[in-house]
PDB file of C-alpha atoms in Angstrom:
ATOM      1  CA  UNK A   1       6.014  24.923  -9.116  1.00 56.00           C
ATOM      2  CA  UNK A   2       8.578  22.437 -10.391  1.00 82.00           C
ATOM      3  CA  UNK A   3       7.085  19.472  -8.558  1.00 88.00           C
ATOM      4  CA  UNK A   4       3.686  19.881 -10.241  1.00 88.00           C
ATOM      5  CA  UNK A   5       5.372  20.115 -13.650  1.00 89.00           C
ATOM      6  CA  UNK A   6       7.386  16.987 -12.863  1.00 93.00           C
ATOM      7  CA  UNK A   7       4.232  15.020 -11.973  1.00 93.00           C
ATOM      8  CA  UNK A   8       2.030  16.454 -14.736  1.00 94.00           C
ATOM      9  CA  UNK A   9       2.606  13.397 -16.998  1.00 94.00           C
ATOM     10  CA  UNK A  10       1.370  11.070 -14.238  1.00 94.00           C
ATOM     11  CA  UNK A  11      -1.765  13.218 -13.862  1.00 96.00           C
ATOM     12  CA  UNK A  12      -2.249  13.431 -17.638  1.00 96.00           C
ATOM     13  CA  UNK A  13      -2.047   9.637 -17.970  1.00 96.00           C
ATOM     14  CA  UNK A  14      -5.121   9.426 -15.714  1.00 96.00           C
ATOM     15  CA  UNK A  15      -6.818  12.496 -17.239  1.00 97.00           C
ATOM     16  CA  UNK A  16      -6.604  14.216 -13.867  1.00 97.00           C
ATOM     17  CA  UNK A  17      -7.090  17.960 -13.755  1.00 96.00           C
ATOM     18  CA  UNK A  18      -3.969  19.149 -11.889  1.00 95.00           C
ATOM     19  CA  UNK A  19      -4.247  22.797 -10.875  1.00 93.00           C
ATOM     20  CA  UNK A  20      -2.012  25.080  -8.825  1.00 90.00           C
ATOM     21  CA  UNK A  21      -3.492  28.203  -7.204  1.00 87.00           C
ATOM     22  CA  UNK A  22      -1.333  30.803  -5.566  1.00 74.00           C
ATOM     23  CA  UNK A  23      -2.980  33.705  -3.736  1.00 64.00           C
ATOM     24  CA  UNK A  24       0.464  35.207  -3.155  1.00 68.00           C
ATOM     25  CA  UNK A  25       3.979  33.954  -2.573  1.00 72.00           C
ATOM     26  CA  UNK A  26       4.728  32.070   0.622  1.00 77.00           C
ATOM     27  CA  UNK A  27       8.102  32.629   2.205  1.00 80.00           C
ATOM     28  CA  UNK A  28       9.307  29.492   3.940  1.00 83.00           C
ATOM     29  CA  UNK A  29      12.632  29.133   5.657  1.00 82.00           C
ATOM     30  CA  UNK A  30      13.840  25.641   5.078  1.00 87.00           C
ATOM     31  CA  UNK A  31      15.745  23.131   3.066  1.00 89.00           C
ATOM     32  CA  UNK A  32      14.612  23.356  -0.580  1.00 91.00           C
ATOM     33  CA  UNK A  33      15.363  19.717  -1.411  1.00 94.00           C
ATOM     34  CA  UNK A  34      13.485  18.408   1.630  1.00 95.00           C
ATOM     35  CA  UNK A  35      10.529  20.690   0.951  1.00 94.00           C
ATOM     36  CA  UNK A  36      10.515  19.444  -2.643  1.00 94.00           C
ATOM     37  CA  UNK A  37      10.456  15.830  -1.437  1.00 95.00           C
ATOM     38  CA  UNK A  38       7.564  16.654   0.876  1.00 96.00           C
ATOM     39  CA  UNK A  39       5.543  18.282  -1.909  1.00 95.00           C
ATOM     40  CA  UNK A  40       6.381  15.503  -4.341  1.00 95.00           C
ATOM     41  CA  UNK A  41       5.180  12.813  -1.907  1.00 95.00           C
ATOM     42  CA  UNK A  42       1.941  14.683  -1.218  1.00 95.00           C
ATOM     43  CA  UNK A  43       1.223  15.348  -4.891  1.00 96.00           C
ATOM     44  CA  UNK A  44       2.180  11.843  -5.952  1.00 94.00           C
ATOM     45  CA  UNK A  45      -0.242  10.406  -3.382  1.00 92.00           C
ATOM     46  CA  UNK A  46      -3.021  12.763  -4.461  1.00 95.00           C
ATOM     47  CA  UNK A  47      -2.616  11.782  -8.110  1.00 95.00           C
ATOM     48  CA  UNK A  48      -2.269   8.053  -7.436  1.00 91.00           C
ATOM     49  CA  UNK A  49      -5.341   7.917  -5.192  1.00 90.00           C
ATOM     50  CA  UNK A  50      -7.534  10.070  -7.443  1.00 94.00           C
ATOM     51  CA  UNK A  51      -9.696   8.238  -9.973  1.00 94.00           C
ATOM     52  CA  UNK A  52      -9.526   8.607 -13.746  1.00 96.00           C
ATOM     53  CA  UNK A  53     -10.837  12.069 -14.736  1.00 97.00           C
ATOM     54  CA  UNK A  54     -10.441  13.231 -11.136  1.00 96.00           C
ATOM     55  CA  UNK A  55      -8.881  16.430  -9.849  1.00 97.00           C
ATOM     56  CA  UNK A  56      -5.980  17.557  -7.694  1.00 97.00           C
ATOM     57  CA  UNK A  57      -5.702  21.129  -6.479  1.00 95.00           C
ATOM     58  CA  UNK A  58      -2.613  22.662  -4.873  1.00 94.00           C
ATOM     59  CA  UNK A  59      -3.188  25.940  -3.047  1.00 92.00           C
ATOM     60  CA  UNK A  60      -0.590  28.279  -1.580  1.00 88.00           C
ATOM     61  CA  UNK A  61      -2.038  30.717   0.946  1.00 85.00           C
ATOM     62  CA  UNK A  62       0.245  33.488   2.167  1.00 80.00           C
ATOM     63  CA  UNK A  63      -2.203  34.655   4.854  1.00 79.00           C
ATOM     64  CA  UNK A  64      -2.094  31.363   6.724  1.00 83.00           C
ATOM     65  CA  UNK A  65       1.366  30.242   5.523  1.00 89.00           C
ATOM     66  CA  UNK A  66      -0.341  27.083   4.288  1.00 91.00           C
ATOM     67  CA  UNK A  67       0.145  24.684   1.419  1.00 93.00           C
ATOM     68  CA  UNK A  68      -2.987  22.621   0.811  1.00 95.00           C
ATOM     69  CA  UNK A  69      -3.357  19.670  -1.540  1.00 96.00           C
ATOM     70  CA  UNK A  70      -6.877  18.411  -2.200  1.00 96.00           C
ATOM     71  CA  UNK A  71      -7.811  15.405  -4.307  1.00 96.00           C
ATOM     72  CA  UNK A  72     -10.973  13.701  -5.513  1.00 96.00           C
ATOM     73  CA  UNK A  73     -10.026  10.202  -4.395  1.00 91.00           C
ATOM     74  CA  UNK A  74     -11.743   8.059  -1.787  1.00 88.00           C
ATOM     75  CA  UNK A  75     -10.083   9.887   1.088  1.00 87.00           C
ATOM     76  CA  UNK A  76      -8.954   8.331   4.345  1.00 85.00           C
ATOM     77  CA  UNK A  77     -11.202   7.269   7.184  1.00 86.00           C
ATOM     78  CA  UNK A  78     -10.919   9.861   9.958  1.00 88.00           C
ATOM     79  CA  UNK A  79     -10.014   7.094  12.431  1.00 86.00           C
ATOM     80  CA  UNK A  80      -6.811   6.520  10.425  1.00 86.00           C
ATOM     81  CA  UNK A  81      -5.651  10.149  10.260  1.00 85.00           C
ATOM     82  CA  UNK A  82      -2.951   9.695  12.918  1.00 84.00           C
ATOM     83  CA  UNK A  83      -1.935   6.212  11.768  1.00 86.00           C
ATOM     84  CA  UNK A  84      -1.072   7.238   8.194  1.00 83.00           C
ATOM     85  CA  UNK A  85       2.008   9.115   9.428  1.00 84.00           C
ATOM     86  CA  UNK A  86       3.493   5.939  10.940  1.00 82.00           C
ATOM     87  CA  UNK A  87       6.239   4.275   8.910  1.00 83.00           C
ATOM     88  CA  UNK A  88       5.047   1.365   6.770  1.00 70.00           C
ATOM     89  CA  UNK A  89       1.381   1.907   7.683  1.00 66.00           C
ATOM     90  CA  UNK A  90      -1.034   1.113   4.874  1.00 65.00           C
ATOM     91  CA  UNK A  91      -4.782   1.203   5.204  1.00 63.00           C
ATOM     92  CA  UNK A  92      -6.884  -1.915   4.815  1.00 61.00           C
ATOM     93  CA  UNK A  93      -6.989  -2.937   1.162  1.00 56.00           C
ATOM     94  CA  UNK A  94      -4.395  -0.324   0.200  1.00 62.00           C
ATOM     95  CA  UNK A  95      -2.296  -1.764  -2.604  1.00 60.00           C
ATOM     96  CA  UNK A  96      -0.458   1.430  -3.556  1.00 63.00           C
ATOM     97  CA  UNK A  97       3.019   2.193  -2.208  1.00 62.00           C
ATOM     98  CA  UNK A  98       4.830   0.778   0.800  1.00 63.00           C
ATOM     99  CA  UNK A  99       3.596   3.099   3.536  1.00 68.00           C
ATOM    100  CA  UNK A 100       6.544   5.441   4.025  1.00 79.00           C
ATOM    101  CA  UNK A 101       5.563   8.509   1.990  1.00 85.00           C
ATOM    102  CA  UNK A 102       3.461  10.252   4.626  1.00 89.00           C
ATOM    103  CA  UNK A 103       5.915   9.376   7.398  1.00 91.00           C
ATOM    104  CA  UNK A 104       8.607  11.157   5.366  1.00 94.00           C
ATOM    105  CA  UNK A 105       6.247  14.110   4.860  1.00 95.00           C
ATOM    106  CA  UNK A 106       5.660  14.294   8.629  1.00 95.00           C
ATOM    107  CA  UNK A 107       9.385  14.185   9.420  1.00 95.00           C
ATOM    108  CA  UNK A 108      10.116  16.977   6.946  1.00 96.00           C
ATOM    109  CA  UNK A 109       7.234  19.070   8.293  1.00 96.00           C
ATOM    110  CA  UNK A 110       8.507  18.564  11.852  1.00 95.00           C
ATOM    111  CA  UNK A 111      12.009  19.671  10.840  1.00 93.00           C
ATOM    112  CA  UNK A 112      10.478  22.879   9.480  1.00 93.00           C
ATOM    113  CA  UNK A 113       8.267  23.497  12.559  1.00 93.00           C
ATOM    114  CA  UNK A 114       5.221  22.972  10.342  1.00 95.00           C
ATOM    115  CA  UNK A 115       1.994  21.253  11.301  1.00 95.00           C
ATOM    116  CA  UNK A 116      -0.024  18.890   9.127  1.00 96.00           C
ATOM    117  CA  UNK A 117      -3.762  18.404   9.238  1.00 95.00           C
ATOM    118  CA  UNK A 118      -5.974  16.062   7.259  1.00 95.00           C
ATOM    119  CA  UNK A 119      -9.632  16.526   6.392  1.00 95.00           C
ATOM    120  CA  UNK A 120     -12.187  15.608   3.756  1.00 94.00           C
ATOM    121  CA  UNK A 121     -11.790  17.692   0.596  1.00 92.00           C
ATOM    122  CA  UNK A 122     -14.710  19.476  -1.020  1.00 90.00           C
ATOM    123  CA  UNK A 123     -14.568  16.860  -3.802  1.00 87.00           C
ATOM    124  CA  UNK A 124     -14.866  13.991  -1.319  1.00 88.00           C
ATOM    125  CA  UNK A 125     -11.217  12.985  -1.301  1.00 93.00           C
ATOM    126  CA  UNK A 126      -8.444  14.015   1.049  1.00 94.00           C
ATOM    127  CA  UNK A 127      -7.265  17.498   1.902  1.00 96.00           C
ATOM    128  CA  UNK A 128      -3.759  17.772   3.365  1.00 96.00           C
ATOM    129  CA  UNK A 129      -2.777  21.121   4.867  1.00 96.00           C
ATOM    130  CA  UNK A 130       0.804  21.934   5.825  1.00 96.00           C
ATOM    131  CA  UNK A 131       1.051  25.123   7.875  1.00 95.00           C
ATOM    132  CA  UNK A 132       4.435  26.757   8.269  1.00 93.00           C
ATOM    133  CA  UNK A 133       5.501  29.286  10.887  1.00 89.00           C
ATOM    134  CA  UNK A 134       5.583  32.888   9.742  1.00 79.00           C
ATOM    135  CA  UNK A 135       8.840  33.623   7.951  1.00 65.00           C
ATOM    136  CA  UNK A 136       9.601  36.491  10.362  1.00 66.00           C
ATOM    137  CA  UNK A 137       8.925  34.343  13.448  1.00 65.00           C
ATOM    138  CA  UNK A 138      11.401  31.608  12.492  1.00 57.00           C
ATOM    139  CA  UNK A 139      14.103  32.902  14.872  1.00 59.00           C
ATOM    140  CA  UNK A 140      11.634  32.708  17.787  1.00 55.00           C
ATOM    141  CA  UNK A 141      11.276  28.928  17.430  1.00 52.00           C
TER     142      UNK A 141
END
């Protein structure tokens, strides 16, 4: 995954364990540059919000057509899950970024008929799941 390799120095600077798991290849119909921007924004956020010596895990799951990024940061309060996709929204006390990254992610997901869900990761941070339509069902959309 080129995006993970591109952001590996940022993770290394914080001693973050950046891992990519792939159960099998996911076929996604879409615009490669836009999908790269989406992944880059999600990974960049996960690394930036994870603490020193934290972890970020990227999982590709063919069975559910899902890309999941989990981090060990502080997470997001569940009450803010819908707000974080609004342009320029930043949580209380959030001093990182300008609040457009997740709105861009949402727009790209929408253009690809994908859905995004947020939840608490197993490490206490945030888990972002992007579920794409089945490659063979794309023409039915």
